[in-house]
XYZ file of C-alpha atoms in Angstrom:
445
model
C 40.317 4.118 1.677
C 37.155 5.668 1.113
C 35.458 6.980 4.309
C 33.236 4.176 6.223
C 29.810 4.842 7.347
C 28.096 3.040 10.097
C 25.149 2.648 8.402
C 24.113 2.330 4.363
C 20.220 3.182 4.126
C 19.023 2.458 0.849
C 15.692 3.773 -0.207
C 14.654 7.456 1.107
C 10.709 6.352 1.584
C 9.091 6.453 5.041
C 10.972 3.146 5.889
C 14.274 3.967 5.136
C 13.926 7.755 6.835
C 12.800 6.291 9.658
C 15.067 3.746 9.971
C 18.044 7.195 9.298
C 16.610 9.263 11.906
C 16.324 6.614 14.678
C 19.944 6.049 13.914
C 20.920 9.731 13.827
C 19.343 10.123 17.092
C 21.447 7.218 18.272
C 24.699 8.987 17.016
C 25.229 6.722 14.328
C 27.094 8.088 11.019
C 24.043 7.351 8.444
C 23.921 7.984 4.867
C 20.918 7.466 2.472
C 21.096 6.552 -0.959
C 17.831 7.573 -3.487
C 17.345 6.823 -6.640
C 14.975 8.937 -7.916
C 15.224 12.571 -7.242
C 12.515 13.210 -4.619
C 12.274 11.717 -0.976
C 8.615 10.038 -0.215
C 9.108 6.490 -2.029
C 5.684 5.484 -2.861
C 4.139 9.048 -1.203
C 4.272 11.609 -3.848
C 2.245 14.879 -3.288
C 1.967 17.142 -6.459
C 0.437 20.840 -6.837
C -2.771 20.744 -9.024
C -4.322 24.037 -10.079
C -3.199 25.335 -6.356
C -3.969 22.306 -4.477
C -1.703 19.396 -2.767
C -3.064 16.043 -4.045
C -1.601 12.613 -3.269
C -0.515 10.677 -6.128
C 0.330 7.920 -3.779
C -0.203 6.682 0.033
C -2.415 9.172 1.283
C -4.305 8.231 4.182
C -4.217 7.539 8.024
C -5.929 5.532 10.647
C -6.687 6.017 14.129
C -4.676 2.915 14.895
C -1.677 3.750 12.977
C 0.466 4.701 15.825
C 3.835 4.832 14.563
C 2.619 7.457 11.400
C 0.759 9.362 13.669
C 4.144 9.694 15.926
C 5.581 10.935 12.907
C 3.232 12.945 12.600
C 2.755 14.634 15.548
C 6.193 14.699 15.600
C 6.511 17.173 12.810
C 3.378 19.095 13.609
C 1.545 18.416 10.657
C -2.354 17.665 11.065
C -4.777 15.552 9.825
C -7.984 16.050 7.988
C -11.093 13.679 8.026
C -12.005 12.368 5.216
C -15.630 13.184 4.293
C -18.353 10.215 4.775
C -22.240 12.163 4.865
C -24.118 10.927 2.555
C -25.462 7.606 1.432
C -22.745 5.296 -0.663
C -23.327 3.348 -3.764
C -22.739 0.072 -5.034
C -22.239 -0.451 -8.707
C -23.440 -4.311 -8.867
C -24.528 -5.864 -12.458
C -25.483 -2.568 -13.957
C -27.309 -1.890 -11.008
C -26.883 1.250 -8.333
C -27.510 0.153 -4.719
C -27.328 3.054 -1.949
C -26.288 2.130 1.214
C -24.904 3.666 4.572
C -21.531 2.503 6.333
C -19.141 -0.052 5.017
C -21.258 -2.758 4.419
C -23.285 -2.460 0.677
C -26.478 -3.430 0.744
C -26.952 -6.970 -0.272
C -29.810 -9.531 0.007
C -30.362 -10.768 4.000
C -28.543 -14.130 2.441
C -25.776 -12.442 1.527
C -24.852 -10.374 4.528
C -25.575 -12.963 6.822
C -22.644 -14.975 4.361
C -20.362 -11.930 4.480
C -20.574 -11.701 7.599
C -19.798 -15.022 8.934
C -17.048 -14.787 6.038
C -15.474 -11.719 7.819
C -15.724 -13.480 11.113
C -14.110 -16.556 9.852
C -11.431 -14.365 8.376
C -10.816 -12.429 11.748
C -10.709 -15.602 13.502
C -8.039 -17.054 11.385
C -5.940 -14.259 11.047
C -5.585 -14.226 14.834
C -4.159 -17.678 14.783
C -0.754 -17.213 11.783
C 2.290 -15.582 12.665
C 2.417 -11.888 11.621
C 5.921 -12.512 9.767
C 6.728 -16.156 8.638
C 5.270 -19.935 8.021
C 5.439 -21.507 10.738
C 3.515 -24.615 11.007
C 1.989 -26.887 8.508
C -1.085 -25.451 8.735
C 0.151 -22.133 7.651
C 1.810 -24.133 4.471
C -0.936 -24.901 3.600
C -2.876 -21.554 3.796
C -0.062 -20.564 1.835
C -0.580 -22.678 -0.915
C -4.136 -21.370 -2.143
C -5.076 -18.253 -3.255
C -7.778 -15.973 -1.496
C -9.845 -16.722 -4.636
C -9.794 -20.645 -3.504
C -10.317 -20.396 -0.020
C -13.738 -18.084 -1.303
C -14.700 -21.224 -3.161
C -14.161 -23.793 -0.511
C -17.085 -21.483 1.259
C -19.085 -21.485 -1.512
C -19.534 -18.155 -1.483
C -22.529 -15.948 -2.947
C -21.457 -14.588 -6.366
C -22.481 -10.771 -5.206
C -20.648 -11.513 -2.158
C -17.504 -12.703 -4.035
C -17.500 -9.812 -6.164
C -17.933 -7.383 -3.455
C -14.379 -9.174 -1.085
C -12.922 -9.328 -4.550
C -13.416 -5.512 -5.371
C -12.389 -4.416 -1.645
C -9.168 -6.704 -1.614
C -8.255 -5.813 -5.009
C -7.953 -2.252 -3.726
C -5.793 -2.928 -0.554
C -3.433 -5.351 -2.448
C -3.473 -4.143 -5.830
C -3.742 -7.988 -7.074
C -6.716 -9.902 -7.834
C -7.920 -12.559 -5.788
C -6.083 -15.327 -7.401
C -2.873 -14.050 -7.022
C -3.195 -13.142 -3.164
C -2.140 -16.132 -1.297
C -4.433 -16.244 1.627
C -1.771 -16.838 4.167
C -0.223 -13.652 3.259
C -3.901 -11.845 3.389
C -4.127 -13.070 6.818
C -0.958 -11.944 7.792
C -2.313 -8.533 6.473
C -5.662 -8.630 8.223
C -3.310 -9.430 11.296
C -1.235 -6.210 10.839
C -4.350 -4.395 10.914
C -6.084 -5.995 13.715
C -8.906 -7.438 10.995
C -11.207 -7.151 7.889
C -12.872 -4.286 8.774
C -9.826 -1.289 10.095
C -8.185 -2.278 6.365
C -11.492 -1.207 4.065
C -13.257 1.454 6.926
C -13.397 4.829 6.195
C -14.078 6.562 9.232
C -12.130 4.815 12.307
C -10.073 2.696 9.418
C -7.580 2.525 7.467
C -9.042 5.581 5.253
C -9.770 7.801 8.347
C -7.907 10.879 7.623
C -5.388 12.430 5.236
C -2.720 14.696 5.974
C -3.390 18.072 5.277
C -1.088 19.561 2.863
C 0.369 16.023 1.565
C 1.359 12.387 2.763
C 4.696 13.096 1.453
C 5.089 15.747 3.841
C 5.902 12.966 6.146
C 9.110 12.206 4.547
C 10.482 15.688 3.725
C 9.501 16.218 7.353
C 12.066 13.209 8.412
C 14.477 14.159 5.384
C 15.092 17.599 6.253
C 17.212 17.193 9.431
C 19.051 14.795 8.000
C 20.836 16.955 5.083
C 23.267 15.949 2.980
C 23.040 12.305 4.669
C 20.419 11.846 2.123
C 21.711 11.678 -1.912
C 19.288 11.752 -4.258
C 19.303 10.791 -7.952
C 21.657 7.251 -6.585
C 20.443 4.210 -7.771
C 22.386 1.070 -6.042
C 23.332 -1.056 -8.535
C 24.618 -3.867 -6.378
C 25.766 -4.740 -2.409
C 29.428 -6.099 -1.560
C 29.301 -8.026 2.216
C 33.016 -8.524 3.661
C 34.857 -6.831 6.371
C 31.578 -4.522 6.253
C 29.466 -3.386 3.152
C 30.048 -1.785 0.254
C 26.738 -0.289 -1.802
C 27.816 0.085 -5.628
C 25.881 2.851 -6.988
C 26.253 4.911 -10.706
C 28.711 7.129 -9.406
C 31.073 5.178 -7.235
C 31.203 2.739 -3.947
C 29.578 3.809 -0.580
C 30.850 1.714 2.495
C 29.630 0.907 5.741
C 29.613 -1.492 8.594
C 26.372 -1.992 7.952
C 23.383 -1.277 5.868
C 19.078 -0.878 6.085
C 17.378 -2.092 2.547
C 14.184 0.052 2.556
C 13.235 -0.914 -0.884
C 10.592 -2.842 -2.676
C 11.475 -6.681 -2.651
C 11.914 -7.308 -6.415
C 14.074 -4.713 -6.537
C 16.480 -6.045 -4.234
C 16.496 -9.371 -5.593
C 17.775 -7.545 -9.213
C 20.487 -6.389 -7.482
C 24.099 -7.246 -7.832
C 24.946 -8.864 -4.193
C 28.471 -10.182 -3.535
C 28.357 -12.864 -2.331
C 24.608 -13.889 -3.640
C 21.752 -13.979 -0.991
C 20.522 -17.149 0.987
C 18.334 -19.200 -1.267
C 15.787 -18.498 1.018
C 15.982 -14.907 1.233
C 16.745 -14.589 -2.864
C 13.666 -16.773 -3.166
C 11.022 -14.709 -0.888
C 12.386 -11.167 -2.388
C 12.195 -12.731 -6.057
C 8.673 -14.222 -5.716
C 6.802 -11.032 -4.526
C 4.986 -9.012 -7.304
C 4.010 -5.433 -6.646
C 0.254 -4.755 -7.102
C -1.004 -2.319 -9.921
C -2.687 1.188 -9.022
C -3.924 4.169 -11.090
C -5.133 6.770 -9.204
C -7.024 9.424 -10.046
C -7.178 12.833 -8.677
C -10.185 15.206 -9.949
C -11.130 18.803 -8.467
C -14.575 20.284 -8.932
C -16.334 23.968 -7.993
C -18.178 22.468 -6.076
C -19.078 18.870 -4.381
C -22.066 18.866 -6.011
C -22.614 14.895 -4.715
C -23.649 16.090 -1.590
C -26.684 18.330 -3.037
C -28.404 14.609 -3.921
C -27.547 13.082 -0.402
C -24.403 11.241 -1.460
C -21.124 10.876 0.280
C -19.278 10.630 -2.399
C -18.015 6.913 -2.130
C -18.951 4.305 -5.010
C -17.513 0.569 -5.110
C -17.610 -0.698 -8.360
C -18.046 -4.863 -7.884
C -18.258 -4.644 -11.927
C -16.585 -2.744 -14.459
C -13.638 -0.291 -15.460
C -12.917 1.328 -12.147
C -13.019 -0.137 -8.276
C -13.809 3.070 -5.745
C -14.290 6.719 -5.493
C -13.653 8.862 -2.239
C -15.029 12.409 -1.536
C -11.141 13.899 -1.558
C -12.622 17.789 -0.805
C -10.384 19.479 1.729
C -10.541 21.636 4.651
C -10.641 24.437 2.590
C -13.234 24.228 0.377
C -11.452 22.361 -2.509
C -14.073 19.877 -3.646
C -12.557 16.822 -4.777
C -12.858 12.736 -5.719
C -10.288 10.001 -5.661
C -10.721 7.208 -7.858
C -8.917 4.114 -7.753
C -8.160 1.117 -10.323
C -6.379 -1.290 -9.759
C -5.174 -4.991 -10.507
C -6.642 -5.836 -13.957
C -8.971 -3.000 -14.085
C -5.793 -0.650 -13.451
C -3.672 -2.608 -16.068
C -6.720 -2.144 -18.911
C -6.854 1.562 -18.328
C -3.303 1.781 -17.827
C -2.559 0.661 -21.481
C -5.434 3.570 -22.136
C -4.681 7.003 -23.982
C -4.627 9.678 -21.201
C -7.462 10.744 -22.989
C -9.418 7.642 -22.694
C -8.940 6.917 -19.315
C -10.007 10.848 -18.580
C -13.094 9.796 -21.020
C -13.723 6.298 -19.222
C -13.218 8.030 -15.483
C -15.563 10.609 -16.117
C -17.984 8.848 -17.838
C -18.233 6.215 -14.955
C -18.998 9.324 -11.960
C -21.234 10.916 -14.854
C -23.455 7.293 -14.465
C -23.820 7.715 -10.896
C -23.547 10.899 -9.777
C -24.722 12.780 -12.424
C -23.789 15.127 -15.710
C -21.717 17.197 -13.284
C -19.582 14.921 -13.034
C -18.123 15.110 -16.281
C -16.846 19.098 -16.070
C -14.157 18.776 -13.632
C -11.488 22.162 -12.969
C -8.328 19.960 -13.041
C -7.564 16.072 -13.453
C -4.828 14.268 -12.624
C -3.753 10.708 -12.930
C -0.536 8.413 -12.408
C 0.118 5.183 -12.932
C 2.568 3.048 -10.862
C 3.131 0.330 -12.637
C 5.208 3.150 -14.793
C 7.484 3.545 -11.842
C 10.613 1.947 -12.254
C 11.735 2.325 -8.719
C 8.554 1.116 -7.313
C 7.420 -1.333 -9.763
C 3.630 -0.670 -8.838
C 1.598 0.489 -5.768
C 0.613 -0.262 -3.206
C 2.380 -3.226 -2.029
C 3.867 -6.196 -3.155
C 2.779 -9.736 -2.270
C 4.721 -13.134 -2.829
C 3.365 -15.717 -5.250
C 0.729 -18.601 -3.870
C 3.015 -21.061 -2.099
C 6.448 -18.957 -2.704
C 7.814 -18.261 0.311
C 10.242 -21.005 2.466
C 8.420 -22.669 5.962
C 10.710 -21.178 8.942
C 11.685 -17.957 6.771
C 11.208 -14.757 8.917
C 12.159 -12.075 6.626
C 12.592 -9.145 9.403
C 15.549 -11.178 10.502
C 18.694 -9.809 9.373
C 21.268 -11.397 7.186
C 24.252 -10.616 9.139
C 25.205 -7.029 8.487
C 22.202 -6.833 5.716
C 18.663 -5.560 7.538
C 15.946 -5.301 6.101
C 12.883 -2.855 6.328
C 10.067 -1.636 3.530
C 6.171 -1.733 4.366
C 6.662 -5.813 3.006
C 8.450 -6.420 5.858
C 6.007 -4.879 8.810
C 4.187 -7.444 11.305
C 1.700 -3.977 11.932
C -0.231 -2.329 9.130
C 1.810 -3.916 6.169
C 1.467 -2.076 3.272
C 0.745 1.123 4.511
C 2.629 4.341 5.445
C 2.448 3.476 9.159
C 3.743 -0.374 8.228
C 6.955 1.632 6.749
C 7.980 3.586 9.518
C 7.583 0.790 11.737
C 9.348 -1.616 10.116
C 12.196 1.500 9.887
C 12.318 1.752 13.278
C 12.477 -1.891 13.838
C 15.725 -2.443 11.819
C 17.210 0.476 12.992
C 16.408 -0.844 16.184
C 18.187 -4.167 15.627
C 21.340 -2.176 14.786
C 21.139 -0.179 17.770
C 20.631 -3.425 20.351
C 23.041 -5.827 18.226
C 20.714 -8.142 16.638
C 22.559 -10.034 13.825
């Protein structure tokens, strides 16, 4: 009989490393199975023209505790990310400068937003981080952020602005995010503001040298624990598990799934999931994100008094960062996502260079348009992701009573999805790692 290991991790991501070298540490036997042929799951740092650049997750906050464990841990460091300068909002073909988060809108408007973000804060404090619960929560669950904006009656430059921001933390459009689940997020976070802040949010700092660092960092003690190039075809729960992959059967007693939800739900399982469980991995959809990574000679922004940062409530792209390093690199980061990032997905790479450039050229200036190097990816052409940067359920999916981070027997379950702190980020992974590792550890079944 082939040899039995106490624990199958599948997914070699933050999650499922963390949830490996808690285990390790433990003195469990671990393996980890991979399917594609690099650790980092949705992290992926690349070399452009010299320079690391995240093609993925690539930011932390000051409250992410668990990534910046990790990341002390491994003595890597952290870089600010660069906020001088006024900001600009792209609003009906107009350009409004502004300082801090908040865009400049008519006294109407922020007075509205404002009383919107407090209402949001105040609600969020009220669900349970993991799982409907009451009837109430039903029936948060059952309309869309997009409704619940209409039930206030909210300002159409306010609406676009909460649209644009959202759409870039979920990757879906407002319609599609139910707004149980998007208080559940602005729960994990501790509110509105940590999850769209640059400085003291969730787009504080970046990791000099790469975000992926993070998991090679994790990887590297573990060895040959971790196979790469594995897809798991299918699990097999009897006297223990049994993890069908491509190139044979990998048992253990038990095992850690530290991938996306739909892609456990394709999976063969033996015998078939709860309905309930089947249901809530089935009905999330991943969001859509194509990120952009351009280097300059120079930030030449800053020369006009500008940070760097646009929001776009209105047209092809959503935001730009000021992505210049430590060194001297000067760099932007521009994001599209949801619809926008599905139009210039289907895009020639030279059209969406064309439409990219031509959208910094309007705002900050001809400069704009002569980058040294430019990189982009799209997720939604990951087939062992499915998208970026998280996935959500459906409006009114998910079962009342389900907690997912409960195990099924000897099946646990971890992924950024999963997280009751900072879902959907790099921090939400490695806590939710530790968390089912955790359970094994203690007993929990």
């Amino acid at each position: 009989m082939a040899h039995q290991h106490d624990v199958v991790v599948v997914g070699a991501g933050p999650s499922g490393l963390a949830a490996a070298t808690t285990l390790v540490a433990a003195g469990l036997d671990v393996v980890v199975l991979e399917a594609r042929d690099r650790v980092g799951g949705r992290t992926w740092t690349v070399d452009v023209d010299g320079s690391p650049v995240d093609l993925g997750g690539q930011w932390v906050g000051p409250t992410q505790h668990h990534l910046l464990d990790v990341i002390a841990q491994l003595g890597l460091t952290t870089s600010p990310t660069p906020t001088s300068g006024a900001s600009t909002l792209v609003l009906r073909d107009r350009m409004l400068t502004y300082r801090g988060t908040i865009p400049r809108l008519s006294a109407l408007s922020l007075v509205q937003l404002q009383r919107s973000l407090w209402a949001i804060d105040r609600q969020a404090r009220r669900v349970d981080p993991a799982a409907v619960r009451t009837a109430r929560d039903a029936e948060l669950d059952s309309i869309s952020l997009a409704e619940w904006m209409r039930t206030r009656h909210v300002r159409d430059d306010v609406e676009s602005v909460v649209r644009t921001a959202m759409r870039i933390v979920f990757g879906h459009e407002a319609e599609d995010i139910p707004f149980l689940r998007f208080l559940q997020y602005v729960r994990a976070a501790g509110g509105v503001m940590p999850l769209v802040d640059t400085s003291g949010g969730a787009q504080d700092a970046r990791i000099v040298g790469g975000a992926q660092q993070v998991s090679q960092g994790l990887a590297a003690p573990l060895g040959d624990r971790v196979r790469l190039g594995t897809p798991v075809a299918g699990v097999r729960v009897d006297d223990g598990v049994e993890v069908v992959t491509g190139t044979g059967v990998v048992r253990g007693r038990q095992v850690v799934m530290a991938v996306p939800p739909r892609l456990a739900a394709e999976l063969d399982w033996e015998p078939g999931l709860s309905a309930v469980r089947h249901r809530w991995l089935a009905a999330h959809e991943m969001g859509t994100t194509l990120k952009t990574q351009i280097l300059y000679e120079r930030p030449f922004w800053r020369d006009a008094g500008n940070s760097g940062e646009i929001v776009w409530a209105d047209g092809d792209l959503d935001v730009a960062f000021d992505n210049s390093t430590d060194g001297g690199r000067a760099g932007l980061v521009v994001f599209a996502t949801g619809d926008r990032g599905r139009r210039l997905g289907r895009a020639t790479p030279d059209d969406r260079r064309r439409t990219v450039l031509a959208n910094l050229t309007a705002v900050l200036g001809a400069e704009a348009g002569h980058p040294v190097a430019y990189i982009d990816h799209d997720w939604d052409t990951e087939v062992f992701s499915g998208g970026c940067p998280v996935a959500t359920p459906t409006v009114g999916a998910p079962v009342a009573g389900f907690d997912p981070t409960i195990p099924d027997g000897p099946v646990h379950w971890a992924g950024t999805e999963t997280s009751t702190v900072w879902r959907g980020y790099i921090d939400g992974a490695i806590a939710a790692g530790r968390r089912a590792a955790t359970d094994i550890i203690t007993g929990v079944a």
